[in-house]
Coordinates of C-alpha atoms in Angstrom, one line a residue:
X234 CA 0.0 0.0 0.0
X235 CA 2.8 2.4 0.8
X236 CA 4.5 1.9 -2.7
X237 CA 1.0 2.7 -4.3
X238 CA 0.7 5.9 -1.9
X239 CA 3.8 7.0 -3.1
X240 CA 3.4 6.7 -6.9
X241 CA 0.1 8.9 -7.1
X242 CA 1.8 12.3 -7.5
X243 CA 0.3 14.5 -4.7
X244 CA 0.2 18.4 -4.4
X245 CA 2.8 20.1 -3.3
X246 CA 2.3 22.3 -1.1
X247 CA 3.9 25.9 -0.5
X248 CA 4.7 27.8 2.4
X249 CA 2.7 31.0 2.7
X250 CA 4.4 34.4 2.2
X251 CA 4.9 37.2 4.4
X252 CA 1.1 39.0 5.2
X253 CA 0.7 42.2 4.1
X254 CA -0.1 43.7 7.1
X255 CA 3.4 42.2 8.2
X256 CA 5.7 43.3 5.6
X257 CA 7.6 45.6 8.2
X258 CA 8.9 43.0 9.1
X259 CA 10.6 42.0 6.0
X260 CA 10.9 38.4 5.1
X261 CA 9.0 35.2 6.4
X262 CA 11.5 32.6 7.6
X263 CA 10.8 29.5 5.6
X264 CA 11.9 26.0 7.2
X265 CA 15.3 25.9 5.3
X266 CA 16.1 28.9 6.8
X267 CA 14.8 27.4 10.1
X268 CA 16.9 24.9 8.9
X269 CA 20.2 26.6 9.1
X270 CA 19.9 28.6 11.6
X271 CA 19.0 25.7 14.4
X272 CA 22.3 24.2 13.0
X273 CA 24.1 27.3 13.5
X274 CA 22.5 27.0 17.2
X275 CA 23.5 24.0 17.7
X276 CA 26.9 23.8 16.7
X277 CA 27.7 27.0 19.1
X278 CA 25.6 24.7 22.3
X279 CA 28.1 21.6 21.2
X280 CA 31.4 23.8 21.0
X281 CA 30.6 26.1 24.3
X282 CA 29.8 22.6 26.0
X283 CA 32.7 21.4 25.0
X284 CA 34.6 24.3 26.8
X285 CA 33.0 23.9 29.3
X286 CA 34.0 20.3 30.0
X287 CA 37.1 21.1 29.3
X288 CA 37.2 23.8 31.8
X289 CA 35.7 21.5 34.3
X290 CA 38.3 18.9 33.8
X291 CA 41.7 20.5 33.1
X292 CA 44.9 19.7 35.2
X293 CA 45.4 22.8 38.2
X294 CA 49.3 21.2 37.3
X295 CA 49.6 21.7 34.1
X296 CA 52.6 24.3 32.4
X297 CA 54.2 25.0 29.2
X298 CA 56.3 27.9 28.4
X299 CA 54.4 29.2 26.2
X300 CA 51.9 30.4 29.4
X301 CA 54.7 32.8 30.7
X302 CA 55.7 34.2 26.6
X303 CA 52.0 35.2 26.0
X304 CA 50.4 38.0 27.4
X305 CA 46.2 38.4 27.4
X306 CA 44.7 41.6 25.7
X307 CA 40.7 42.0 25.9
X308 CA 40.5 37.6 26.1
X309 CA 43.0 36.8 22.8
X310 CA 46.4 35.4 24.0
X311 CA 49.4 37.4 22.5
X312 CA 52.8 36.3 22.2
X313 CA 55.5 38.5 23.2
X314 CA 57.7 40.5 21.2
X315 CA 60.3 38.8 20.1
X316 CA 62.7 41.5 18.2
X317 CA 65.5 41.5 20.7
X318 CA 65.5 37.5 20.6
X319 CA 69.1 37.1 19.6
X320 CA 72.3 38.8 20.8
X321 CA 74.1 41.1 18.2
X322 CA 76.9 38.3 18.5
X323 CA 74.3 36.1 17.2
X324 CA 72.6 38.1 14.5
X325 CA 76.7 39.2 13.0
X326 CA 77.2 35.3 12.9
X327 CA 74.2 35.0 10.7
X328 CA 74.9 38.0 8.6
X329 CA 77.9 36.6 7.7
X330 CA 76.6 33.3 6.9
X331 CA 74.1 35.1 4.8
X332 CA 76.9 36.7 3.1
X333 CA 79.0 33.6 2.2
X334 CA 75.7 31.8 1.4
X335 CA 75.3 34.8 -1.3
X336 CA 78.9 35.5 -2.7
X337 CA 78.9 31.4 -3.4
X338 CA 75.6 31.5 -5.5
X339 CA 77.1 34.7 -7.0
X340 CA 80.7 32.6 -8.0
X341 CA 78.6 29.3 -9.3
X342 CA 76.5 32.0 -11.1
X343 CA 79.5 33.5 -13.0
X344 CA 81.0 30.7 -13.4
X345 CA 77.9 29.1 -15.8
X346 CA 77.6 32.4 -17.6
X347 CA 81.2 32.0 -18.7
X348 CA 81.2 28.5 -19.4
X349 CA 77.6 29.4 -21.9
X350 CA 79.4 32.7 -23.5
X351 CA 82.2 29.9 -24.6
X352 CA 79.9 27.5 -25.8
X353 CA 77.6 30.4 -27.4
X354 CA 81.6 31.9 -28.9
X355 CA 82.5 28.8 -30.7
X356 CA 78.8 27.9 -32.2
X357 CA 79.2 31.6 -33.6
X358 CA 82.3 31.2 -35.5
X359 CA 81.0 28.0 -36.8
X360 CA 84.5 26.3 -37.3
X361 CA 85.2 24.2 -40.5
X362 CA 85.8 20.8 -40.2
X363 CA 89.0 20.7 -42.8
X364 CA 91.3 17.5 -42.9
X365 CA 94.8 17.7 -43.1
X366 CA 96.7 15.8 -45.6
X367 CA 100.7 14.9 -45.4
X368 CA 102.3 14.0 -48.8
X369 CA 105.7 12.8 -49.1
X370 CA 107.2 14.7 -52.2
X371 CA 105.5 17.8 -54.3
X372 CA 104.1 15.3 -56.9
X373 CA 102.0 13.9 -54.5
X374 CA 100.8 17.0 -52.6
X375 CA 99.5 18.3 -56.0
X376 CA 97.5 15.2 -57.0
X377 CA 96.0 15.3 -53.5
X378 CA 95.1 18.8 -53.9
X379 CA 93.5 18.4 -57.7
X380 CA 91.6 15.4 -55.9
X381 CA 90.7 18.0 -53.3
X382 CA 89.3 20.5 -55.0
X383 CA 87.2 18.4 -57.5
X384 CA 85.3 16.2 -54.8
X385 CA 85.2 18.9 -52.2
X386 CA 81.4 20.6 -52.2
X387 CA 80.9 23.2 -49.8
X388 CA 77.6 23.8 -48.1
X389 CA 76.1 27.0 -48.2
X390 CA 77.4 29.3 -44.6
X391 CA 73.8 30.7 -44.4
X392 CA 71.9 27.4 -43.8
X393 CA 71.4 27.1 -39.9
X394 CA 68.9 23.7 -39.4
X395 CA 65.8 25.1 -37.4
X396 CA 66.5 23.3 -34.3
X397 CA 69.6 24.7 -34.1
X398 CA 68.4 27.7 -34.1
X399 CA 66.0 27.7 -31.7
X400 CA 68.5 26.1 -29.2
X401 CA 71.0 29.1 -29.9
X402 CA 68.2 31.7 -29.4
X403 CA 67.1 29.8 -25.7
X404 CA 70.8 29.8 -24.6
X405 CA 70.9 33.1 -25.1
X406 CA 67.8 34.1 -23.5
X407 CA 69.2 31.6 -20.7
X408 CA 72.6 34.0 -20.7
X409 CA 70.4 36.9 -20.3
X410 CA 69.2 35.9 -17.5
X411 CA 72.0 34.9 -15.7
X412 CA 73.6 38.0 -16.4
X413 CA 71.0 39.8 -14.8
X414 CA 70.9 37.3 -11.9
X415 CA 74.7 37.9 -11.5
X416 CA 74.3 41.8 -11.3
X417 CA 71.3 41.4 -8.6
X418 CA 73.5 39.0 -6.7
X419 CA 76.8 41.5 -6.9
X420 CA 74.2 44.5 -5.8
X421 CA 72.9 42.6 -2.9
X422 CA 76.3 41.3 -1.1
X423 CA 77.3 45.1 -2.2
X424 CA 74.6 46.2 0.4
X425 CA 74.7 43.5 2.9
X426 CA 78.7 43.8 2.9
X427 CA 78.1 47.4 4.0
X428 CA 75.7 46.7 6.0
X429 CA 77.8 44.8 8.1
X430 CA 80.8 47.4 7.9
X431 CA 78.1 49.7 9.4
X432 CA 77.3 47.6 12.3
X433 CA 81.2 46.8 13.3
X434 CA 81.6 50.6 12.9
X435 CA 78.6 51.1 15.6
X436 CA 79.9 48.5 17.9
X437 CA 83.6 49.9 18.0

């Protein structure tokens, strides 16, 4: 009987709008939004009980240093500041680490763009591949060098295969680029060298 009671489609009904006579106060809440908003409810209820029981059952004994480092402001737990955390001892050993960390990225950084500039040098002067031949009186030296000259064909200079190409033209973007990473490295152990310079000044 149930199956049958569900397969005759039934009306469907609609919740009523807001009266007219009660428009002032804007909207009528619909179940959905009942809905939602009793979930909302509830999940504050569950999480403030949870606090509560918490509360109820925490450890009088219990410590961590992080209780003395934070300081409460209006209920919300701040953390101290921490700007004087090191000694200056301390924060001239890690500038200078900081500077040796740079000035070897700036060294394996020149080194690459000079290796690429030779590599990028010798593809440009496209060097001939030219045997040499060793002849034992003049007779011989001048038969090899008719036989030279009549089987030798040389290719055209201009013809550069595409893929060539486009390798030369992303090495040199790649050079580019390393050139300019190589003056940004030199500018910044520029700065923090004097930075450092300053600071021994200060302390002496």
């Amino acid at each position: 009987m149930s199956s049958l009671r569900n397969a005759i489609s039934r009306r469907a009904h609609k919740e009523r709008a807001q009266p007219s006579s009660r428009k002032k106060f804007g909207l009528l809440e619909k179940h959905k939004d009942y809905v939602v908003r009793a979930k909302a409810f509830h999940k504050k209820e569950d999480t403030i009980r949870k606090l509560k029981e918490k509360a109820a059952f925490r450890n009088p004994d219990e410590f961590y240093f992080q209780m003395i480092k934070t300081r409460t402001v209006d209920g919300v737990h701040k953390p101290e500041n921490q700007a004087n955390k090191y000694t200056q001892e301390e924060l001239m050993l890690m500038k200078t680490q900081d500077i040796g960390y740079i000035l070897q990225k700036l060294q394996s950084e020149r080194k690459k763009v000079e290796k690429l500039t030779a590599v990028l040098h010798s593809v440009d002067n496209h060097p001939s591949n030219r045997h040499i031949y060793y002849a034992e009186d003049r007779e011989e030296a001048r038969e090899l060098q008719s036989h030279a000259s009549e089987t030798s064909v040389t290719p055209p200079s201009s013809y550069v295969p595409d893929h060539i190409k486009r390798k030369t033209a992303s090495s040199y973007r790649e050079l580019d680029a390393r050139k300019s990473r190589v003056n940004q490295l030199e500018k910044l152990y520029m700065e923090m060298s004097l930075k450092k310079e300053l600071q021994v000044d200060r302390r002496e």
